[in-house]
PDB file of C-alpha atoms in Angstrom:
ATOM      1  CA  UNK A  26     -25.160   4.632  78.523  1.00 45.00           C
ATOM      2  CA  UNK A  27     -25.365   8.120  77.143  1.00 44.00           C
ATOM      3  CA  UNK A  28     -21.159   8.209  76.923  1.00 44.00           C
ATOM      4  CA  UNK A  29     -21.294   4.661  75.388  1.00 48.00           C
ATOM      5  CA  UNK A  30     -23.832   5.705  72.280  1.00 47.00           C
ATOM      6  CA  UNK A  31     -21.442   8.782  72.256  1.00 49.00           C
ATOM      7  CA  UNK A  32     -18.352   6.322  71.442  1.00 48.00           C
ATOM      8  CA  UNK A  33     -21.001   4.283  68.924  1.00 49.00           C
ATOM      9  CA  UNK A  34     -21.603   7.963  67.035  1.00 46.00           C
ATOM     10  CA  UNK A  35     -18.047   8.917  66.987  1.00 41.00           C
ATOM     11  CA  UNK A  36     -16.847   5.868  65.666  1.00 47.00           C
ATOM     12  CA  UNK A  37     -19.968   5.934  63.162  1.00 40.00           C
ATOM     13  CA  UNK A  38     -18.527   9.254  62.177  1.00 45.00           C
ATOM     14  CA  UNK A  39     -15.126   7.745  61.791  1.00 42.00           C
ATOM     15  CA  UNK A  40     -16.003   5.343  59.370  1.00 39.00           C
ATOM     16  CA  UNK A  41     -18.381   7.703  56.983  1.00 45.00           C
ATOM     17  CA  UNK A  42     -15.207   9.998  56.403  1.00 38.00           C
ATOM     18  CA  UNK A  43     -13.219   7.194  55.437  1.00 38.00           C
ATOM     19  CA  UNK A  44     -16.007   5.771  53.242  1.00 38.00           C
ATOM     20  CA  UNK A  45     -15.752   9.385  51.695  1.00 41.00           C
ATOM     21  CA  UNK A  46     -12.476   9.382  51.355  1.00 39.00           C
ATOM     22  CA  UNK A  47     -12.249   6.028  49.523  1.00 41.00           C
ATOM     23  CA  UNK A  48     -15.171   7.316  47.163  1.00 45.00           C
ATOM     24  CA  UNK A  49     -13.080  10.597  46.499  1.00 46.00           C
ATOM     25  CA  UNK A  50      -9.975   8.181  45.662  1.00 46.00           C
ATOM     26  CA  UNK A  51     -11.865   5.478  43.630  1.00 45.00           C
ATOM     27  CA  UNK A  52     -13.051   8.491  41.468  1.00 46.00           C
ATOM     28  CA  UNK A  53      -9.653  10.326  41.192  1.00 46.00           C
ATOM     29  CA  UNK A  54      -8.705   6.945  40.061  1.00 46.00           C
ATOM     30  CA  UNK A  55     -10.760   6.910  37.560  1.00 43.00           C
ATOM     31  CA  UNK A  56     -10.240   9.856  36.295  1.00 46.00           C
ATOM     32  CA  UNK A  57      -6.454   9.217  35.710  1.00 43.00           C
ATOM     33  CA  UNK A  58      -7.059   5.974  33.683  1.00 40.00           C
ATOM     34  CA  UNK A  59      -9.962   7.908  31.713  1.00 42.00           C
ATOM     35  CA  UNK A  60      -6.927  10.724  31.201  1.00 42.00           C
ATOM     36  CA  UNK A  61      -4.457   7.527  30.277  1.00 42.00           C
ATOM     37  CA  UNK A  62      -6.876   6.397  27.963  1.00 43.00           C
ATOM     38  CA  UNK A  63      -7.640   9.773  25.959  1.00 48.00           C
ATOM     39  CA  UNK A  64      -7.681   9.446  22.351  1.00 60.00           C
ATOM     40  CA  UNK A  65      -4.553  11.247  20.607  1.00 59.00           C
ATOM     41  CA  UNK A  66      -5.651  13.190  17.860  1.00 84.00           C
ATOM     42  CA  UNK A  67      -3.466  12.512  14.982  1.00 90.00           C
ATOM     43  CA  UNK A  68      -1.842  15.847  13.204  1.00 90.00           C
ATOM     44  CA  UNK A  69       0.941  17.604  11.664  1.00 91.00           C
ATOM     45  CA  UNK A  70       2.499  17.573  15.207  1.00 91.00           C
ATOM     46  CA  UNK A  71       1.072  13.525  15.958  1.00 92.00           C
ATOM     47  CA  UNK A  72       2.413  11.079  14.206  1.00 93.00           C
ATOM     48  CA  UNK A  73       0.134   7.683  13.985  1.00 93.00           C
ATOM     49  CA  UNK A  74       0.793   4.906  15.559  1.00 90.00           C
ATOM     50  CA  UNK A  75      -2.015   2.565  14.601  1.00 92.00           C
ATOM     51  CA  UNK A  76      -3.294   1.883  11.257  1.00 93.00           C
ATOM     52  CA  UNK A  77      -6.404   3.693  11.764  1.00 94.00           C
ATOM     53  CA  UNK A  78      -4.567   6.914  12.625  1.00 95.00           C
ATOM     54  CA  UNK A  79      -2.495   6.484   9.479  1.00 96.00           C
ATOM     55  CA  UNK A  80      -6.098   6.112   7.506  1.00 96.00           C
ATOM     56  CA  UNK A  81      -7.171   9.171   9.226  1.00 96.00           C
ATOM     57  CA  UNK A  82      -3.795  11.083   8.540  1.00 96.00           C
ATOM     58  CA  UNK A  83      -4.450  10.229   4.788  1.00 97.00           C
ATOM     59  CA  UNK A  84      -7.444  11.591   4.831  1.00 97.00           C
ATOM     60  CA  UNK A  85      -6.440  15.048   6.242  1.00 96.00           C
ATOM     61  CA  UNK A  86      -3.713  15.209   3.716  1.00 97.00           C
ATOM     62  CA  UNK A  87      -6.350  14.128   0.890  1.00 97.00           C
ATOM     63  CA  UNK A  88      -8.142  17.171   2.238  1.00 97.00           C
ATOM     64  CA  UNK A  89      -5.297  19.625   1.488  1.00 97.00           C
ATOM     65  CA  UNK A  90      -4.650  18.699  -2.274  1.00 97.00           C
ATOM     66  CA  UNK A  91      -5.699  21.573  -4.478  1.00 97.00           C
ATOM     67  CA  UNK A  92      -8.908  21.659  -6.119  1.00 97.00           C
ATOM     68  CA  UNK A  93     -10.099  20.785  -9.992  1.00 96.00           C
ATOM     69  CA  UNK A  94     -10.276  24.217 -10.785  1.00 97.00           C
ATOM     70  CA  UNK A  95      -7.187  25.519  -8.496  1.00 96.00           C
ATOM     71  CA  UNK A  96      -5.555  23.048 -11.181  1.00 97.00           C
ATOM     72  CA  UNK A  97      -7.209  23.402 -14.079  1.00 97.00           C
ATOM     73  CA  UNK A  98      -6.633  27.079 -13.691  1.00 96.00           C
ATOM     74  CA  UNK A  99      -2.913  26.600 -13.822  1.00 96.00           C
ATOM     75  CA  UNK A 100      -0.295  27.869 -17.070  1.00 95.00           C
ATOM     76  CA  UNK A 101       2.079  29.892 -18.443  1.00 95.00           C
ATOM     77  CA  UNK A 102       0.855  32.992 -17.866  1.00 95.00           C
ATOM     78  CA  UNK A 103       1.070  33.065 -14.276  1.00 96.00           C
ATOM     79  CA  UNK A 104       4.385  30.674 -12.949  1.00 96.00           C
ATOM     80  CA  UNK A 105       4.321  31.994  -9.649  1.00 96.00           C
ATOM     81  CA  UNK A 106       0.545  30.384  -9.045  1.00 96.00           C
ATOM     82  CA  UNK A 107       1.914  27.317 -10.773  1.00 97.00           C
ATOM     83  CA  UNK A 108       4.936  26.783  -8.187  1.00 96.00           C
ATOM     84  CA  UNK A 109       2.493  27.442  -5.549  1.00 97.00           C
ATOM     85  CA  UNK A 110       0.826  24.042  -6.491  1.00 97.00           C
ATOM     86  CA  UNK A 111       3.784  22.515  -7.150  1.00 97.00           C
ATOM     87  CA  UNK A 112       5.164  23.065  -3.842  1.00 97.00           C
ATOM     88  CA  UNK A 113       1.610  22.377  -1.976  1.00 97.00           C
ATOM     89  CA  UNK A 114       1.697  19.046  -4.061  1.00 97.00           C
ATOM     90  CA  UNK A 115       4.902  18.523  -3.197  1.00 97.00           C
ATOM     91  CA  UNK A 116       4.914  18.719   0.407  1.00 97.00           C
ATOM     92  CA  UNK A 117       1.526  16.668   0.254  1.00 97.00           C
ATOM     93  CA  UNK A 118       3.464  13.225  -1.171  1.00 97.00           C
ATOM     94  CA  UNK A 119       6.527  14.026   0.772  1.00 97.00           C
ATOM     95  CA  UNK A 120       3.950  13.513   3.789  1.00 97.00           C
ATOM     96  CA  UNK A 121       2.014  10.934   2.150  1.00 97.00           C
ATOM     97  CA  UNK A 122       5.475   8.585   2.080  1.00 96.00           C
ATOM     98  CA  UNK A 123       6.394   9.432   5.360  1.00 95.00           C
ATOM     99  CA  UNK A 124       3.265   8.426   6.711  1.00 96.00           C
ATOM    100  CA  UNK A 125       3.045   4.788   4.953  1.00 95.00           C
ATOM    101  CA  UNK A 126       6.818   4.316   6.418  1.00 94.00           C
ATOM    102  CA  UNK A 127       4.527   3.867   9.831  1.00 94.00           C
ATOM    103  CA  UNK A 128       2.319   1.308   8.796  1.00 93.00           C
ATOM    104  CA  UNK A 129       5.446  -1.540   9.320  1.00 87.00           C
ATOM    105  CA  UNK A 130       5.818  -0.189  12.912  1.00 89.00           C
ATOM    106  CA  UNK A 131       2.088  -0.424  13.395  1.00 86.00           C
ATOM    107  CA  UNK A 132       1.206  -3.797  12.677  1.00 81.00           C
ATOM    108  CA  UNK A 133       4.997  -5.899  13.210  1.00 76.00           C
ATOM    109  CA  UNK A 134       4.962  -8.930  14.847  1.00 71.00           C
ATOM    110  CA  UNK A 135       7.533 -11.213  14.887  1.00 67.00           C
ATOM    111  CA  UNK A 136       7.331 -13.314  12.088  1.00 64.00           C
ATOM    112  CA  UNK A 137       7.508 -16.892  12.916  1.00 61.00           C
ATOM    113  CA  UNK A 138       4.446 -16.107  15.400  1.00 60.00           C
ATOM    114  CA  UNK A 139       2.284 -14.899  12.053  1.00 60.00           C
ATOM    115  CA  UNK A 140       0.066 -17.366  10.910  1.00 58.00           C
ATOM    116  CA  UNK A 141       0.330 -18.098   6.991  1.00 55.00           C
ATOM    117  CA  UNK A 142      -2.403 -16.455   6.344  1.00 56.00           C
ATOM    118  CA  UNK A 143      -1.803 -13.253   8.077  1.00 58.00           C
ATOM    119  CA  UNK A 144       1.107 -13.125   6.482  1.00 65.00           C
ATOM    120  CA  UNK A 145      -0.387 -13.036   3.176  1.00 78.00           C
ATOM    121  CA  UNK A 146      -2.543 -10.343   3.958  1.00 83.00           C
ATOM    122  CA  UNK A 147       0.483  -8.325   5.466  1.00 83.00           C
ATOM    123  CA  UNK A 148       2.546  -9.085   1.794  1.00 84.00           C
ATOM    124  CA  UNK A 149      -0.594  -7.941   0.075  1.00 89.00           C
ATOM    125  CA  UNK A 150      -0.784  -3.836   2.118  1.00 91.00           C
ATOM    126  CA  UNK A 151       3.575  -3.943   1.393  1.00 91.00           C
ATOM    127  CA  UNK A 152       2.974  -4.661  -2.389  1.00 93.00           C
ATOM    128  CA  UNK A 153       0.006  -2.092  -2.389  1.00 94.00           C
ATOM    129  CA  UNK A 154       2.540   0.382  -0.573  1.00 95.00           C
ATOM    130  CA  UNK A 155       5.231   0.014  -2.861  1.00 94.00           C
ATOM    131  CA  UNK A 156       3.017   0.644  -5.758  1.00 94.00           C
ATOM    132  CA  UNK A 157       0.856   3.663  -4.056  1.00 95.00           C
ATOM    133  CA  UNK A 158       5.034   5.222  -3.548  1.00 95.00           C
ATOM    134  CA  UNK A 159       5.817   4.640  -7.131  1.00 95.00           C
ATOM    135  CA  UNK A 160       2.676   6.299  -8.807  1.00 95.00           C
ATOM    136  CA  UNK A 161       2.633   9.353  -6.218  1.00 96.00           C
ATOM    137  CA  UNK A 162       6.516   9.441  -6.962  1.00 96.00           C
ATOM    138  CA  UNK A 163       5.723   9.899 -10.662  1.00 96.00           C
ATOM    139  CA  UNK A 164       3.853  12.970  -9.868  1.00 97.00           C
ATOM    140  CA  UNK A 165       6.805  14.015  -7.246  1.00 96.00           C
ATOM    141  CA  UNK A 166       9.588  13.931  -9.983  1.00 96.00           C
ATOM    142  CA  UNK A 167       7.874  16.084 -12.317  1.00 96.00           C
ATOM    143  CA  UNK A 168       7.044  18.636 -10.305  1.00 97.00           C
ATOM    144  CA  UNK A 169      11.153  18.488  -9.015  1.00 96.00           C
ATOM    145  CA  UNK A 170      11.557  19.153 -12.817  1.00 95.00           C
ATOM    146  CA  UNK A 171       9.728  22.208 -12.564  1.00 96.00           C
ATOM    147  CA  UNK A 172      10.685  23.833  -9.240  1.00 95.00           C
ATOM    148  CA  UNK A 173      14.799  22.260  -9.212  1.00 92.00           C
ATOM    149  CA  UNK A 174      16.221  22.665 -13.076  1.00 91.00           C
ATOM    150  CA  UNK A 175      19.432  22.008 -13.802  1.00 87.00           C
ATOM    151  CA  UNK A 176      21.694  24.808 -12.853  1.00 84.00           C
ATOM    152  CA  UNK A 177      25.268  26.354 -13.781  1.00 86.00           C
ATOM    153  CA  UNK A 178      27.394  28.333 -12.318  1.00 88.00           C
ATOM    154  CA  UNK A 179      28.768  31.112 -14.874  1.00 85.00           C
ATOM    155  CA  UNK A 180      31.016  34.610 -14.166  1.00 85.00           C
ATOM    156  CA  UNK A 181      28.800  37.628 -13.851  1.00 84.00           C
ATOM    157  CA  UNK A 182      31.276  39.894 -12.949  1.00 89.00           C
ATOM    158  CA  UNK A 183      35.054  40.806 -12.733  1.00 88.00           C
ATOM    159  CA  UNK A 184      36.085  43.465 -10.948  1.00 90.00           C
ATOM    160  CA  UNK A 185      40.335  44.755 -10.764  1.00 88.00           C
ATOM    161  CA  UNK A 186      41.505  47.158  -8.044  1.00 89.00           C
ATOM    162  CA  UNK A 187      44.911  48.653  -8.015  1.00 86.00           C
ATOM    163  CA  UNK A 188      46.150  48.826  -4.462  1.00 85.00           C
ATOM    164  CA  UNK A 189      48.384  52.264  -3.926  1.00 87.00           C
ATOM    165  CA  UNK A 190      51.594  49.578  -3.797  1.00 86.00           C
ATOM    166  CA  UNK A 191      50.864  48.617  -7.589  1.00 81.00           C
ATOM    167  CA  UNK A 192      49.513  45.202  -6.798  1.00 86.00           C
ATOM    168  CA  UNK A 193      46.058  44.287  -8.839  1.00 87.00           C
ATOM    169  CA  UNK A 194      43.601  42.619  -6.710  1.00 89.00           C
ATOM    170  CA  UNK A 195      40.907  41.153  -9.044  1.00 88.00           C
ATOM    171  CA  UNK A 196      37.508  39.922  -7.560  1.00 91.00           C
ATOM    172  CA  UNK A 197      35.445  37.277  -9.546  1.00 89.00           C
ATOM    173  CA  UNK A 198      31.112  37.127  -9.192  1.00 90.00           C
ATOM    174  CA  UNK A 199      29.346  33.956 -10.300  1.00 88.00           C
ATOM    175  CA  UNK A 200      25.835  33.703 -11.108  1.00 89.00           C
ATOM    176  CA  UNK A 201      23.794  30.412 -11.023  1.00 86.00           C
ATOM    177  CA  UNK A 202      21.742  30.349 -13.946  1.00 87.00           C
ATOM    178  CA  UNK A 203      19.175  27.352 -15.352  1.00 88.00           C
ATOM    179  CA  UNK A 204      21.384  25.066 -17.411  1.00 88.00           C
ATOM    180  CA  UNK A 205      18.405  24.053 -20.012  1.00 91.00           C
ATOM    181  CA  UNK A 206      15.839  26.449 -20.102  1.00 92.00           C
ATOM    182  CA  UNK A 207      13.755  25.206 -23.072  1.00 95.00           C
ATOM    183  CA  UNK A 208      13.769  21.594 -21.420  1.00 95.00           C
ATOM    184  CA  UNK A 209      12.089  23.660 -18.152  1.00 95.00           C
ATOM    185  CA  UNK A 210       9.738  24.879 -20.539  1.00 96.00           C
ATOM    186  CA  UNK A 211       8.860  22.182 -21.806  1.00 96.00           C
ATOM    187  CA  UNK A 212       8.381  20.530 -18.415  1.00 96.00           C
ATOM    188  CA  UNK A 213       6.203  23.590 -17.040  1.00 96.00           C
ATOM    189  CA  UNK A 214       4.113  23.268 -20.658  1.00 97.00           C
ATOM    190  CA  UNK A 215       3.726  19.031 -19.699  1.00 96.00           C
ATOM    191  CA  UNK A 216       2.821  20.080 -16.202  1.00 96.00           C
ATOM    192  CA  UNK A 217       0.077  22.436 -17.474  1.00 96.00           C
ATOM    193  CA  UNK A 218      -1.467  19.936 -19.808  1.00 96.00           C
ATOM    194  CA  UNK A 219      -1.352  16.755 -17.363  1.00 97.00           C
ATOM    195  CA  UNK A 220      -1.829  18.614 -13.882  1.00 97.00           C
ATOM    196  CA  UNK A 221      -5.677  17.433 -13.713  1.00 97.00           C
ATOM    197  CA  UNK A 222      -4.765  13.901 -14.626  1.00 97.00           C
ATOM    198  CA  UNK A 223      -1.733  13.769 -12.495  1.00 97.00           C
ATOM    199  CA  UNK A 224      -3.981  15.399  -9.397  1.00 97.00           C
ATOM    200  CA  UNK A 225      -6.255  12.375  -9.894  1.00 97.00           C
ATOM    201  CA  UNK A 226      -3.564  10.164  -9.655  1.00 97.00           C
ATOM    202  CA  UNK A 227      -2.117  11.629  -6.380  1.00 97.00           C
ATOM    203  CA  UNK A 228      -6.480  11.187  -5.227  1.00 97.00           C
ATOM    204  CA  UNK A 229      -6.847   7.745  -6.058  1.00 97.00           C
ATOM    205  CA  UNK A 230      -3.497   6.769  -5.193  1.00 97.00           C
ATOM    206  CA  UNK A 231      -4.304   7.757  -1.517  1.00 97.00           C
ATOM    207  CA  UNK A 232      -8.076   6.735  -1.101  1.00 97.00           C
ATOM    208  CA  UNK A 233      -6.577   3.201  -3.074  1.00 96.00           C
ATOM    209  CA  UNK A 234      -4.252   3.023   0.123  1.00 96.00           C
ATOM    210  CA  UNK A 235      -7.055   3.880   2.315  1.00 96.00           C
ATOM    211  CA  UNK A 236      -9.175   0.799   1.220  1.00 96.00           C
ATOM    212  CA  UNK A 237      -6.846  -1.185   1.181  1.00 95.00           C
ATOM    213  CA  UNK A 238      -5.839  -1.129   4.750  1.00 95.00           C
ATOM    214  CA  UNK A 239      -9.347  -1.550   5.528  1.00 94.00           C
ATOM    215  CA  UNK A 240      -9.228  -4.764   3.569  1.00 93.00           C
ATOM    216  CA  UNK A 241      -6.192  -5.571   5.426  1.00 91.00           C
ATOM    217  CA  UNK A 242      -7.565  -5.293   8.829  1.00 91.00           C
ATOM    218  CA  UNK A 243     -10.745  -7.180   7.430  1.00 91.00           C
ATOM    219  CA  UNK A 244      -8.728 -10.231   6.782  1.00 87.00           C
ATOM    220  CA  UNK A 245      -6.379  -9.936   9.824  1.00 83.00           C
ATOM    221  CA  UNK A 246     -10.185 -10.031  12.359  1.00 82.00           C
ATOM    222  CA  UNK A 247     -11.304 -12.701  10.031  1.00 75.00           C
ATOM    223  CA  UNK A 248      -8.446 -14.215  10.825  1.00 66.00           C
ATOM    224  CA  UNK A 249      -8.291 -14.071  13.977  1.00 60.00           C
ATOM    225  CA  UNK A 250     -11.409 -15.331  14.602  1.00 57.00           C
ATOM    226  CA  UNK A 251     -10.789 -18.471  12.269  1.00 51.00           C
ATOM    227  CA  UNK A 252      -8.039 -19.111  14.550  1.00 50.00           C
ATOM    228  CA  UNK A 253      -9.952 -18.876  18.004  1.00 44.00           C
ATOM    229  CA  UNK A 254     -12.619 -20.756  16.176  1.00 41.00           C
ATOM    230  CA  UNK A 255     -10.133 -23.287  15.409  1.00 39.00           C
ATOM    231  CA  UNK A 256      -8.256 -24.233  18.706  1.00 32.00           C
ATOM    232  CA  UNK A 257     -11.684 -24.044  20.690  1.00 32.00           C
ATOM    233  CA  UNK A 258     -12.843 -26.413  22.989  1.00 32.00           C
ATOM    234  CA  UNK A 259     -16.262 -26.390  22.650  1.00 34.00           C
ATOM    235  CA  UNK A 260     -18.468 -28.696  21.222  1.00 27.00           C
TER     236      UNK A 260
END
């Protein structure tokens, strides 16, 4: 009797290390799908993939646009400062663009599967996109003005050396210098006077594009919804 309750506790043993064992597994499981399913943070070295992480990508670059009086602080007197800003702006649009080039790859689906009315939504956000690129690119091309004039090339310098065997060797030095420097001028002056309008612009450009994809996905659950709504079979 005593060896056969030995066999029952054995085998009871048995089967509460495999039960731990499964447990162990079920939550090492779990803790590779819960891995899996981390949220990517989107950055300078995360590109979105959805259109919220493009929102939130806007955002951060919204954050990094120089202030009111960063701007309002810029002229003549100090050009270095105002390149600064030019370039910070620049890079800031360059960015913005790239960004919105996502939004296609984000939300595509093969178009003869859209509904009509998704697809009206969806040609709504590309005509808001092409006009966000065209006002930010108004800002973009004058500040190219500014930091990439027009340049030539003139001779600086000619220098002739008389080898011992008589024969002149002549070396020539060019110079690149700015082709039209009253027309830069002018173009730093313009930048001066406009930079707190055109800053505003670049703002509301890119808050304008943030609304409007929440609008978009808006109509695209409303959508959806009218659709399920639609081809249900319950009464």
């Amino acid at each position: 009797a005593r060896s056969h309750g030995g066999g029952d506790s054995l085998r009871f043993r048995c089967m509460k290390v495999v039960a731990t064992m499964a447990k162990g597994g079920s939550s090492s499981n779990k803790r590779s799908r819960e891995e899996d399913n981390a949220e990517v943070v989107v950055g300078d070295e995360n590109p979105p993939s959805t259109l919220p992480e493009i929102q939130e990508r806007i955002k951060q670059l919204i954050a990094r646009i120089p202030s009111k009086e960063e701007t309002a602080s810029l002229s003549l007197d100090d050009i270095p400062a105002m390149e600064r800003w030019c370039k910070t702006v620049r890079k800031i649009t360059r960015d913005y663009n790239l960004n919105l080039n996502f939004v296609a790859i984000a939300n595509y689906q093969w178009e003869p599967d859209r509904p009509g009315h998704t697809g009206q939504s969806l040609g709504a956000l590309r005509n808001q996109i092409q006009l966000s690129t065209a006002q930010t690119n108004i800002v973009s091309n004058h500040i190219a003005r500014v930091l990439t004039p027009s340049l030539d090339t003139r001779l600086h310098k000619k220098t002739v050396v008389e080898k011992p065997n008589g024969v002149k060797e002549e070396t020539y030095e060019y110079t690149a210098v700015i082709n039209d420097p009253e027309m830069l001028q002018l173009n730093r002056e313009q930048l001066c006077d406009e930079a707190i309008y055109k800053r505003q612009l670049v703002v509301s450009t890119m808050n304008q594009m943030v609304l409007c994809m929440d609008d978009y996905q808006k109509a695209e659950a409303g959508a959806a919804g009218a659709e399920t709504s639609r081809f249900s079979m319950a009464y």
